[in-house]
PDB file of C-alpha atoms in Angstrom:
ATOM      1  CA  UNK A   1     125.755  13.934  76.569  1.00  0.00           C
ATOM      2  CA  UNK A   2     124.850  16.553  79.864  1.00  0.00           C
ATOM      3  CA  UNK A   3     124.599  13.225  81.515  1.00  0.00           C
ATOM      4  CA  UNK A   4     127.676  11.592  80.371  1.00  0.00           C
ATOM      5  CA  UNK A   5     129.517  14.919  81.572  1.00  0.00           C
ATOM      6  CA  UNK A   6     128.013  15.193  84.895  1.00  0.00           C
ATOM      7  CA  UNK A   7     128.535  11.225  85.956  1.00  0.00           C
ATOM      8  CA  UNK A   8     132.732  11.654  84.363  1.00  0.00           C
ATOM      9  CA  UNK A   9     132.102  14.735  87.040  1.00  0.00           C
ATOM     10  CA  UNK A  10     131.547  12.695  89.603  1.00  0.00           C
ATOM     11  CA  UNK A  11     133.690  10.167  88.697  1.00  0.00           C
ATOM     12  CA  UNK A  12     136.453  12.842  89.195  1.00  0.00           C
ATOM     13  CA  UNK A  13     135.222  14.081  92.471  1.00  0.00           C
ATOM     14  CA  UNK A  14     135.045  10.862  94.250  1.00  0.00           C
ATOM     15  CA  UNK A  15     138.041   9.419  93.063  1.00  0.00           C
ATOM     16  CA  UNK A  16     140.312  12.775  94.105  1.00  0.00           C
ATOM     17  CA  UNK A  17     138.636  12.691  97.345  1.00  0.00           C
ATOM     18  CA  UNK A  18     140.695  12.247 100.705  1.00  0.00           C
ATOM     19  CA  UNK A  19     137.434  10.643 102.543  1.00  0.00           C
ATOM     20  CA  UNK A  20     136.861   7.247 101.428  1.00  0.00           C
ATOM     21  CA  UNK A  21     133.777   7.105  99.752  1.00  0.00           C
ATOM     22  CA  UNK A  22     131.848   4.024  99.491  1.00  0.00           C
ATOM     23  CA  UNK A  23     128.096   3.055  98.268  1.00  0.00           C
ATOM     24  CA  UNK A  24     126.355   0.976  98.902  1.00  0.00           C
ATOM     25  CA  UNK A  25     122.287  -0.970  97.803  1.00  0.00           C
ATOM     26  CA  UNK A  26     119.804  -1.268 100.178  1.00  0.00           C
ATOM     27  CA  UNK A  27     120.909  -5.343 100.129  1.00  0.00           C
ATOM     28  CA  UNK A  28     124.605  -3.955 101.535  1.00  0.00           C
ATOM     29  CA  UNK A  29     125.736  -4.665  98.168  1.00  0.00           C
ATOM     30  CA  UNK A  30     129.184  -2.059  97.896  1.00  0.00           C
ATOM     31  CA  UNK A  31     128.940  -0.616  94.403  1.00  0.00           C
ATOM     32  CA  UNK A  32     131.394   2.106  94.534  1.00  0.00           C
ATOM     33  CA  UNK A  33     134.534   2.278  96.389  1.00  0.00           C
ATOM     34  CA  UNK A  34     136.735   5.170  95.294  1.00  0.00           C
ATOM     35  CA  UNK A  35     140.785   5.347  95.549  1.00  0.00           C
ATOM     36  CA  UNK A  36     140.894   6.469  99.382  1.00  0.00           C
ATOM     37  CA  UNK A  37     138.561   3.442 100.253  1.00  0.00           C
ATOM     38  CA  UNK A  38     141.339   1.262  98.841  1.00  0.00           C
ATOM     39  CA  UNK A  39     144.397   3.492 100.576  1.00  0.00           C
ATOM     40  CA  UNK A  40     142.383   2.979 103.874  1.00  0.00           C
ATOM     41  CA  UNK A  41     141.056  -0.543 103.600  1.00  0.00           C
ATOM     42  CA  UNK A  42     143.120  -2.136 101.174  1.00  0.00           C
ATOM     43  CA  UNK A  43     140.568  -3.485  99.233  1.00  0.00           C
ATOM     44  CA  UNK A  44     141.130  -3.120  95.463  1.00  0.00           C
ATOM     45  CA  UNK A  45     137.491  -2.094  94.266  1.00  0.00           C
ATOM     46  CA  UNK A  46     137.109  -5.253  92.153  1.00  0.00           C
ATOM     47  CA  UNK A  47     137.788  -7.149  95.143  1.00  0.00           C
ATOM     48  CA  UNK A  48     134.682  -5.685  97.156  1.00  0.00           C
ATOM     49  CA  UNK A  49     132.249  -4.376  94.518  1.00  0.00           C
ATOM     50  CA  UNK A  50     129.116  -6.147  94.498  1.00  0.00           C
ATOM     51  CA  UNK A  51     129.808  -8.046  97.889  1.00  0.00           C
ATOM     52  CA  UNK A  52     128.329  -7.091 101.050  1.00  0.00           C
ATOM     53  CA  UNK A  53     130.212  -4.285 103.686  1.00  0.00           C
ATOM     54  CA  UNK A  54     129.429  -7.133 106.568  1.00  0.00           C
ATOM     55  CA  UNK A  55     131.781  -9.706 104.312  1.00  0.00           C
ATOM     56  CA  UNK A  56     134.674  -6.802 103.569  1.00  0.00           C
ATOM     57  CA  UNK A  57     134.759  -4.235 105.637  1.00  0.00           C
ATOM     58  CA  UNK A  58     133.059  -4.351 108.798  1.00  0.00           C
ATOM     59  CA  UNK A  59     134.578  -6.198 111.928  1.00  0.00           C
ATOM     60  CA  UNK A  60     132.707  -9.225 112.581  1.00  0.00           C
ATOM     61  CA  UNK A  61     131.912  -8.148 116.529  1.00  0.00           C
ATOM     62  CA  UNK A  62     129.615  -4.844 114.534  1.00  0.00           C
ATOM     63  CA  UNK A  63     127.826  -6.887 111.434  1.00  0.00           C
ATOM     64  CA  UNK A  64     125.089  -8.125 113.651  1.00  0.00           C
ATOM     65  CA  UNK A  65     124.334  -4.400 114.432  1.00  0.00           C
ATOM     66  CA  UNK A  66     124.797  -3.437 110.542  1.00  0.00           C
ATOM     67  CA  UNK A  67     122.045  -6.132 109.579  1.00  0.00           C
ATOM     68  CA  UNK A  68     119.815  -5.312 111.735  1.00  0.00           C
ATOM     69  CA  UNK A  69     120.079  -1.365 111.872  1.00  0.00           C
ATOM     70  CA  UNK A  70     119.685  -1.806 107.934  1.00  0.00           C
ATOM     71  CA  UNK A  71     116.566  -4.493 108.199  1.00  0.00           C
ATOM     72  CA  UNK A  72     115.390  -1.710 110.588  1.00  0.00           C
ATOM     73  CA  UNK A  73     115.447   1.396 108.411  1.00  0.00           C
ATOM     74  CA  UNK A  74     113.739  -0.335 105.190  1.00  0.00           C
ATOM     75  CA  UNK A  75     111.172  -1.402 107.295  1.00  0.00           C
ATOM     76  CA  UNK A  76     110.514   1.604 109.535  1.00  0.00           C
ATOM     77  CA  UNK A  77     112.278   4.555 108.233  1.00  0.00           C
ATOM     78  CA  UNK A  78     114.020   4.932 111.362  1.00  0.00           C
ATOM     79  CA  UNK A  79     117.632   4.572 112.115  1.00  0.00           C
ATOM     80  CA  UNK A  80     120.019   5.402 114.802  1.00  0.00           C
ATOM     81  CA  UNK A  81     122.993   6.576 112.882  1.00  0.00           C
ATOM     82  CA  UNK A  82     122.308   8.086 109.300  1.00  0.00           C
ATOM     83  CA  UNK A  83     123.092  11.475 108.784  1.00  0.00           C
ATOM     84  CA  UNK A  84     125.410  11.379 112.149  1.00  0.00           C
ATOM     85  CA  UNK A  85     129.405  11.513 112.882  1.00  0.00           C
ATOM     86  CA  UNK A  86     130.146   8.577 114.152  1.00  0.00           C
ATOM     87  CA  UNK A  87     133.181   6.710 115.649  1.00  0.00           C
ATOM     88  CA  UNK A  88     133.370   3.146 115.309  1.00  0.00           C
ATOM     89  CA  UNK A  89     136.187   0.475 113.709  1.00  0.00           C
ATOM     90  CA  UNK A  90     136.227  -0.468 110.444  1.00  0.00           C
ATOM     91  CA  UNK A  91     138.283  -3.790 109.078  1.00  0.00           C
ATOM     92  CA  UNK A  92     141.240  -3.487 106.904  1.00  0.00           C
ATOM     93  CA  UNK A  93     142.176  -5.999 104.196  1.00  0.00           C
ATOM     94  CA  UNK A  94     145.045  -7.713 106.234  1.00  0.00           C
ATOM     95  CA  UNK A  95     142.743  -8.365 108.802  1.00  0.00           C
ATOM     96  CA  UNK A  96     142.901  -5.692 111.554  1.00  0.00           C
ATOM     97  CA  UNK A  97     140.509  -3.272 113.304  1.00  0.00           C
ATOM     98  CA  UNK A  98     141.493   0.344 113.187  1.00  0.00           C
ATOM     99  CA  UNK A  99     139.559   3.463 114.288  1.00  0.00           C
ATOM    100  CA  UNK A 100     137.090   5.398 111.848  1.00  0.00           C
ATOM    101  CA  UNK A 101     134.845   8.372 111.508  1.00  0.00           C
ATOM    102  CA  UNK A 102     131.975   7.571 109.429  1.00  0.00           C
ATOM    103  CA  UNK A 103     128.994   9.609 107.973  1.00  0.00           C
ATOM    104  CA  UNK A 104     126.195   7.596 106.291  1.00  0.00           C
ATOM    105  CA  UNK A 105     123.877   9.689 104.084  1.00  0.00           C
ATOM    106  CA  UNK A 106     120.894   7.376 102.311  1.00  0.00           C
ATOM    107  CA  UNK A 107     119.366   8.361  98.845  1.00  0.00           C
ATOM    108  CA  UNK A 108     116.482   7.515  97.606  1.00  0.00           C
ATOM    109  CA  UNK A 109     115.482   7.664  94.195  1.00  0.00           C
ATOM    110  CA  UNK A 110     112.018   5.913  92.263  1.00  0.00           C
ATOM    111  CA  UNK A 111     111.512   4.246  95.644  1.00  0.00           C
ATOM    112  CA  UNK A 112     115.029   2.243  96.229  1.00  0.00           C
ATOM    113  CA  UNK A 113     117.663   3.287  98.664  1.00  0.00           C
ATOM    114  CA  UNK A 114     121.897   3.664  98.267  1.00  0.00           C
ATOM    115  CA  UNK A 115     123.758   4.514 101.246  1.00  0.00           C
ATOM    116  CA  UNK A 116     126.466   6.401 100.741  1.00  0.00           C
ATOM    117  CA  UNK A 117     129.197   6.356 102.756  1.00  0.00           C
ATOM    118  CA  UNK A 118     132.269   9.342 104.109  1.00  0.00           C
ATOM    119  CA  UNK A 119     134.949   7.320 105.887  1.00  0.00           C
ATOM    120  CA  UNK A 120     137.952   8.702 107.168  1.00  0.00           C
ATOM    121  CA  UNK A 121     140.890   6.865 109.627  1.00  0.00           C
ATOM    122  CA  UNK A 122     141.197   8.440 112.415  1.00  0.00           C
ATOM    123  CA  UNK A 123     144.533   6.561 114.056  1.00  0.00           C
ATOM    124  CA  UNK A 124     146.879   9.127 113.992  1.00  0.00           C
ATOM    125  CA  UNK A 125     143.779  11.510 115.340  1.00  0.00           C
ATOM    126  CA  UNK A 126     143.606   9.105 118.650  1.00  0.00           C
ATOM    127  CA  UNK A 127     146.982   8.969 118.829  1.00  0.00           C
ATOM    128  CA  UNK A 128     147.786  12.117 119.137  1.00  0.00           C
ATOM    129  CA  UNK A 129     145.130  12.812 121.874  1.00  0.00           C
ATOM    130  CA  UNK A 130     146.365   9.903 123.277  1.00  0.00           C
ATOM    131  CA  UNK A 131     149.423  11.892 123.574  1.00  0.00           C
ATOM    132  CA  UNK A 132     147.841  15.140 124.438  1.00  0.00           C
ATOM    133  CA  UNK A 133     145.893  13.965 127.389  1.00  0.00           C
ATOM    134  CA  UNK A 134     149.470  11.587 129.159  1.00  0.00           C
ATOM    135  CA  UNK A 135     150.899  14.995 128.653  1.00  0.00           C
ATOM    136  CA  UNK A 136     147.989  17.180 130.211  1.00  0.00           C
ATOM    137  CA  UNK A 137     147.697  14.333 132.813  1.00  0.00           C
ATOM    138  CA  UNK A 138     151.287  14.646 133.928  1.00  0.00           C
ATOM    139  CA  UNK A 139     150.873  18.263 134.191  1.00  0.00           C
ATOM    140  CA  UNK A 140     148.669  17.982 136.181  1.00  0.00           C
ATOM    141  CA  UNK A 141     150.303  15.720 138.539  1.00  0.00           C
ATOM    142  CA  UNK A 142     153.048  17.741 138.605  1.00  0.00           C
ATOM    143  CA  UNK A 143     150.879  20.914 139.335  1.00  0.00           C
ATOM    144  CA  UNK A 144     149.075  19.318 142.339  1.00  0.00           C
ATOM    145  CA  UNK A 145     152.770  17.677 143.977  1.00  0.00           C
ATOM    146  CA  UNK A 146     154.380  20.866 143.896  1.00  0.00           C
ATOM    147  CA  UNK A 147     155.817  22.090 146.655  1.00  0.00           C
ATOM    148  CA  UNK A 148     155.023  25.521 146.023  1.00  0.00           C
ATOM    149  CA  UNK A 149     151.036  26.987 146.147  1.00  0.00           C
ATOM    150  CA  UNK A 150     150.167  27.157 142.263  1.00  0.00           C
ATOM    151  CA  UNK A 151     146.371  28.532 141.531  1.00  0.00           C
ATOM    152  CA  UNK A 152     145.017  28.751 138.121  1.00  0.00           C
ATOM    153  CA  UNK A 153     142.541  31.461 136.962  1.00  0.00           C
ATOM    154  CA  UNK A 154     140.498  31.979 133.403  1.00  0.00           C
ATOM    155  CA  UNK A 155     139.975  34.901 131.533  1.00  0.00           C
ATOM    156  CA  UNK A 156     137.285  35.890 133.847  1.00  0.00           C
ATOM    157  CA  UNK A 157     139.722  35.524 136.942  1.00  0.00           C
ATOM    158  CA  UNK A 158     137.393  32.589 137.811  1.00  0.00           C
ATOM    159  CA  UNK A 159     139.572  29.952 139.696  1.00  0.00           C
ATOM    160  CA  UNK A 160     140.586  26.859 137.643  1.00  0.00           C
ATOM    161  CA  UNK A 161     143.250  25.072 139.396  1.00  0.00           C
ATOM    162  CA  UNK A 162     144.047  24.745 142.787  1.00  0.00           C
ATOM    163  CA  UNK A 163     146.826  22.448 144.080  1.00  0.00           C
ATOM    164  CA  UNK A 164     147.405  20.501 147.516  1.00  0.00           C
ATOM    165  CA  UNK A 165     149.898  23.418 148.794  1.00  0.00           C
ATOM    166  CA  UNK A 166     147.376  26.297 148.203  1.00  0.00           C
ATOM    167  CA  UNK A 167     145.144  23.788 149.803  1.00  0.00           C
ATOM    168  CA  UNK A 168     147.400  23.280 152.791  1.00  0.00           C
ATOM    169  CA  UNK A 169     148.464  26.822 153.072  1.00  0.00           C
ATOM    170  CA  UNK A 170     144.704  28.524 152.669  1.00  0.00           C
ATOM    171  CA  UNK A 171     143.016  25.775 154.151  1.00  0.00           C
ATOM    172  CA  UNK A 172     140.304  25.774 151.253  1.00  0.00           C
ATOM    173  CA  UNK A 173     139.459  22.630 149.189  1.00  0.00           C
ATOM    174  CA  UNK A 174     139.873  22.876 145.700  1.00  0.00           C
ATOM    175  CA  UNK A 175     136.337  21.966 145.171  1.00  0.00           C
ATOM    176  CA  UNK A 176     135.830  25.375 147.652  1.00  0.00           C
ATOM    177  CA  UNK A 177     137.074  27.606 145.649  1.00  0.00           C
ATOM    178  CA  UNK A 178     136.867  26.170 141.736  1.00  0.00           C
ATOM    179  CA  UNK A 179     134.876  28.395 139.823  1.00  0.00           C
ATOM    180  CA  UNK A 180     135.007  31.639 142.180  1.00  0.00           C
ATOM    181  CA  UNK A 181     136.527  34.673 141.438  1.00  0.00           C
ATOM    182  CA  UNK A 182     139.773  34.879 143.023  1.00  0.00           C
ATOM    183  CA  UNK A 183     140.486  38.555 143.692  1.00  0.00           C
ATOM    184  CA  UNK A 184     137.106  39.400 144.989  1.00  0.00           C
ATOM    185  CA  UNK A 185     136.588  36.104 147.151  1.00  0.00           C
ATOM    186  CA  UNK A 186     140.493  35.626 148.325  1.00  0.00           C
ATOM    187  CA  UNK A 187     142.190  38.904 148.050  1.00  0.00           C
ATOM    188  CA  UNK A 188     141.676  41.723 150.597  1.00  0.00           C
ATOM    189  CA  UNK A 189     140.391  45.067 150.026  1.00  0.00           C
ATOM    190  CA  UNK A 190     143.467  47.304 149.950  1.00  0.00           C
ATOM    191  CA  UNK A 191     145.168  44.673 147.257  1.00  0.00           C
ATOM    192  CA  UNK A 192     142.589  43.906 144.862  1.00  0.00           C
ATOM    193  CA  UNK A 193     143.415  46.682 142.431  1.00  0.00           C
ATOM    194  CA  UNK A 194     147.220  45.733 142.329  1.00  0.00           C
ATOM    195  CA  UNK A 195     146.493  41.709 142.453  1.00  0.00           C
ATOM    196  CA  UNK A 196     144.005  42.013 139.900  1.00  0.00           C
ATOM    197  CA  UNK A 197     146.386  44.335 137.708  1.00  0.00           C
ATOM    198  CA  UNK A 198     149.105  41.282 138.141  1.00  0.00           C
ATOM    199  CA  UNK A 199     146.901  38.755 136.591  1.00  0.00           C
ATOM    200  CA  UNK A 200     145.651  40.617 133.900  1.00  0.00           C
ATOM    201  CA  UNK A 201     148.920  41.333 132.349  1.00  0.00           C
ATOM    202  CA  UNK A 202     149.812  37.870 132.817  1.00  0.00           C
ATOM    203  CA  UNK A 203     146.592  36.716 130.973  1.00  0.00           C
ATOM    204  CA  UNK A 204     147.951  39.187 128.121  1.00  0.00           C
ATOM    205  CA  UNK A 205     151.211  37.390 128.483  1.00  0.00           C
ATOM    206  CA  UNK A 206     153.314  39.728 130.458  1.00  0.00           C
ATOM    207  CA  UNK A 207     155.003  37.866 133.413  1.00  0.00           C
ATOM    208  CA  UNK A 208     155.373  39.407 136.578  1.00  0.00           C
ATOM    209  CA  UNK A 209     158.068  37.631 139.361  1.00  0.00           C
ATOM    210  CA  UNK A 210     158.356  38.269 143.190  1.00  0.00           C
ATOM    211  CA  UNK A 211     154.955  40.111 143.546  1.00  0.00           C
ATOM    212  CA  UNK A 212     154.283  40.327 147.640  1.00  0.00           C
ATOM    213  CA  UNK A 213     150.570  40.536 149.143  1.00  0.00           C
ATOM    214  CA  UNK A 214     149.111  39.199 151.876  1.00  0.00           C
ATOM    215  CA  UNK A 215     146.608  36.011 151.531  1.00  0.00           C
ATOM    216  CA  UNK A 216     144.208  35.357 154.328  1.00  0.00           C
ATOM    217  CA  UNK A 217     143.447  31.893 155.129  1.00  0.00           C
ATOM    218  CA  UNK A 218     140.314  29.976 155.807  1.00  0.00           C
ATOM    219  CA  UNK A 219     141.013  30.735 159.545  1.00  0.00           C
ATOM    220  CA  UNK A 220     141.938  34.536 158.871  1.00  0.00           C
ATOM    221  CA  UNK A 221     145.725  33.707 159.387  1.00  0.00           C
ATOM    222  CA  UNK A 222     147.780  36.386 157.627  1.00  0.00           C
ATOM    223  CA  UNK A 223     150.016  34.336 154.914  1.00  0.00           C
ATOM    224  CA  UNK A 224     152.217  36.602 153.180  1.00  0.00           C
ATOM    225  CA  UNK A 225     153.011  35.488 149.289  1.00  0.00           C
ATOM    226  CA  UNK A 226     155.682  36.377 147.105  1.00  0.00           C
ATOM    227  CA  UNK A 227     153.342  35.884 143.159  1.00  0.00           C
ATOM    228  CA  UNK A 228     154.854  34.451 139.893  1.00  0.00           C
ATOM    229  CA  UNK A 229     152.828  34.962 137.381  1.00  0.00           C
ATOM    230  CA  UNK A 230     152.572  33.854 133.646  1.00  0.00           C
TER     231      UNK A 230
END
C-alpha cells in the first residue's frame, strides 16, 4: 500500500511539472513522458512510449552522438554530458528543431540503468537575448559615434567605456585606459575630491549637469570639460 502511495506520488509530481520529464532504458527505450513533454514536443505519450528518443525526439544531425555517447557510458561508465546543463535542439512532433536545456540524471538500480531526463524550451529565452544583445549592440554604437566625449566607470570608478571622442580629445586608446581608475589616473590633483564626489552620487543615482574641470590630455594639453553625469 506505502508503495502504491508513493508511485500515485510521483505520478502527481511529474505530471504537474513545468520541465518535461522524460525516461528513458538503457536501450533508449522512452518509458515515461509526462504532460510538459507532450506541450513541448507534441508527442502524445502513447505515441513515443516504448520507442527510442533517436526515432521521436532527437534531430537526426545529434542521434549519431546519442548512440554512441550511450554505447559509451554502459560500457565505460564515462560520459560527457550526464549530470550537466546542457543546450542543444530537440525535435518537435511537426517536424522542427527548436532550442532546449536538458539535464540527464542516470539511475541505477539491481545493476540496470534509466536515464531520466529535465527538458525545458528555451525559445523565448534566446529570443529575448537575442533582443537584449541588438539592443546593447546599438548602444553601443551609438555610444562610440557620439559626437560628444562619453566615458563609462564601475562601482569602483574603474573605467569601462571609452568612446572615439574621448579618444580624440585625450588622445588615449580605449584599450589605454579600460580598467584604470579614472580620477586617480586622469584627473588632476586639486579636482579629484570634487570629480570623484560627482561620480559617486551619480553611481547612487543622483545626476549632476554642467560640472566644469579641467582634463589633461595624453600630451598635457589643458582640455576644459563641462560633466553630465548619470
Amino acid at each position: 500500500r506505502l508503495k502504491k502511495s508513493l508511485a500515485k506520488q510521483l505520478e502527481v509530481i511529474l505530471s504537474a511539472s513545468l520541465n518535461a520529464i522524460i525516461i528513458a532504458d538503457e536501450t533508449g527505450d522512452i518509458t515515461m513522458f509526462n504532460s510538459s513533454a507532450h506541450n513541448i514536443f507534441g508527442f502524445e505519450p502513447e505515441d513515443v512510449i516504448g520507442k527510442k528518443l533517436s526515432d521521436t525526439i532527437i534531430p537526426e544531425q545529434f542521434r549519431d552522438m546519442h548512440e554512441k555517447g550511450l554505447k559509451k557510458y554502459l560500457e565505460t561508465g564515462l560520459h560527457n554530458v550526464l549530470k550537466k546543463r546542457i543546450e542543444i535542439e530537440g525535435l518537435h512532433q511537426q517536424g522542427h528543431c527548436f532550442p532546449i536545456e536538458m539535464e540527464i540524471i542516470p539511475i541505477i538500480d539491481q545493476e540496470k540503468t534509466t536515464f531520466c531526463a529535465f527538458i525545458r524550451d528555451i525559445t523565448e529565452r534566446n529570443h529575448q537575448q537575442a533582443a537584449l544583445k541588438e539592443t546593447a549592440d546599438n548602444l553601443t554604437a551609438l555610444i562610440d559615434t557620439a559626437n560628444a566625449p562619453i566615458f563609462g566607470i564601475d562601482t569602483e570608478g574603474l573605467v569601462n567605456e571609452w568612446n572615439q571622442t574621448a579618444e580624440l580629445i585625450t588622445g588615449y586608446s580605449k584599450v589605454e585606459v579600460l580598467g584604470r581608475n579614472l580620477v586617480e589616473s586622469f584627473i588632476t590633483e586639486d579636482y579629484k575630491v570634487s570629480v570623484k564626489g560627482v561620480l559617486d552620487e551619480a553611481l547612487k543615482g543622483r545626476e549632476t549637469a554642467n560640472y566644469a574641470f579641467p582634463l589633461y590630455s595624453k600630451t598635457n594639453a589643458r582640455i576644459d570639460v563641462l560633466l553630465n553625469s548619470s
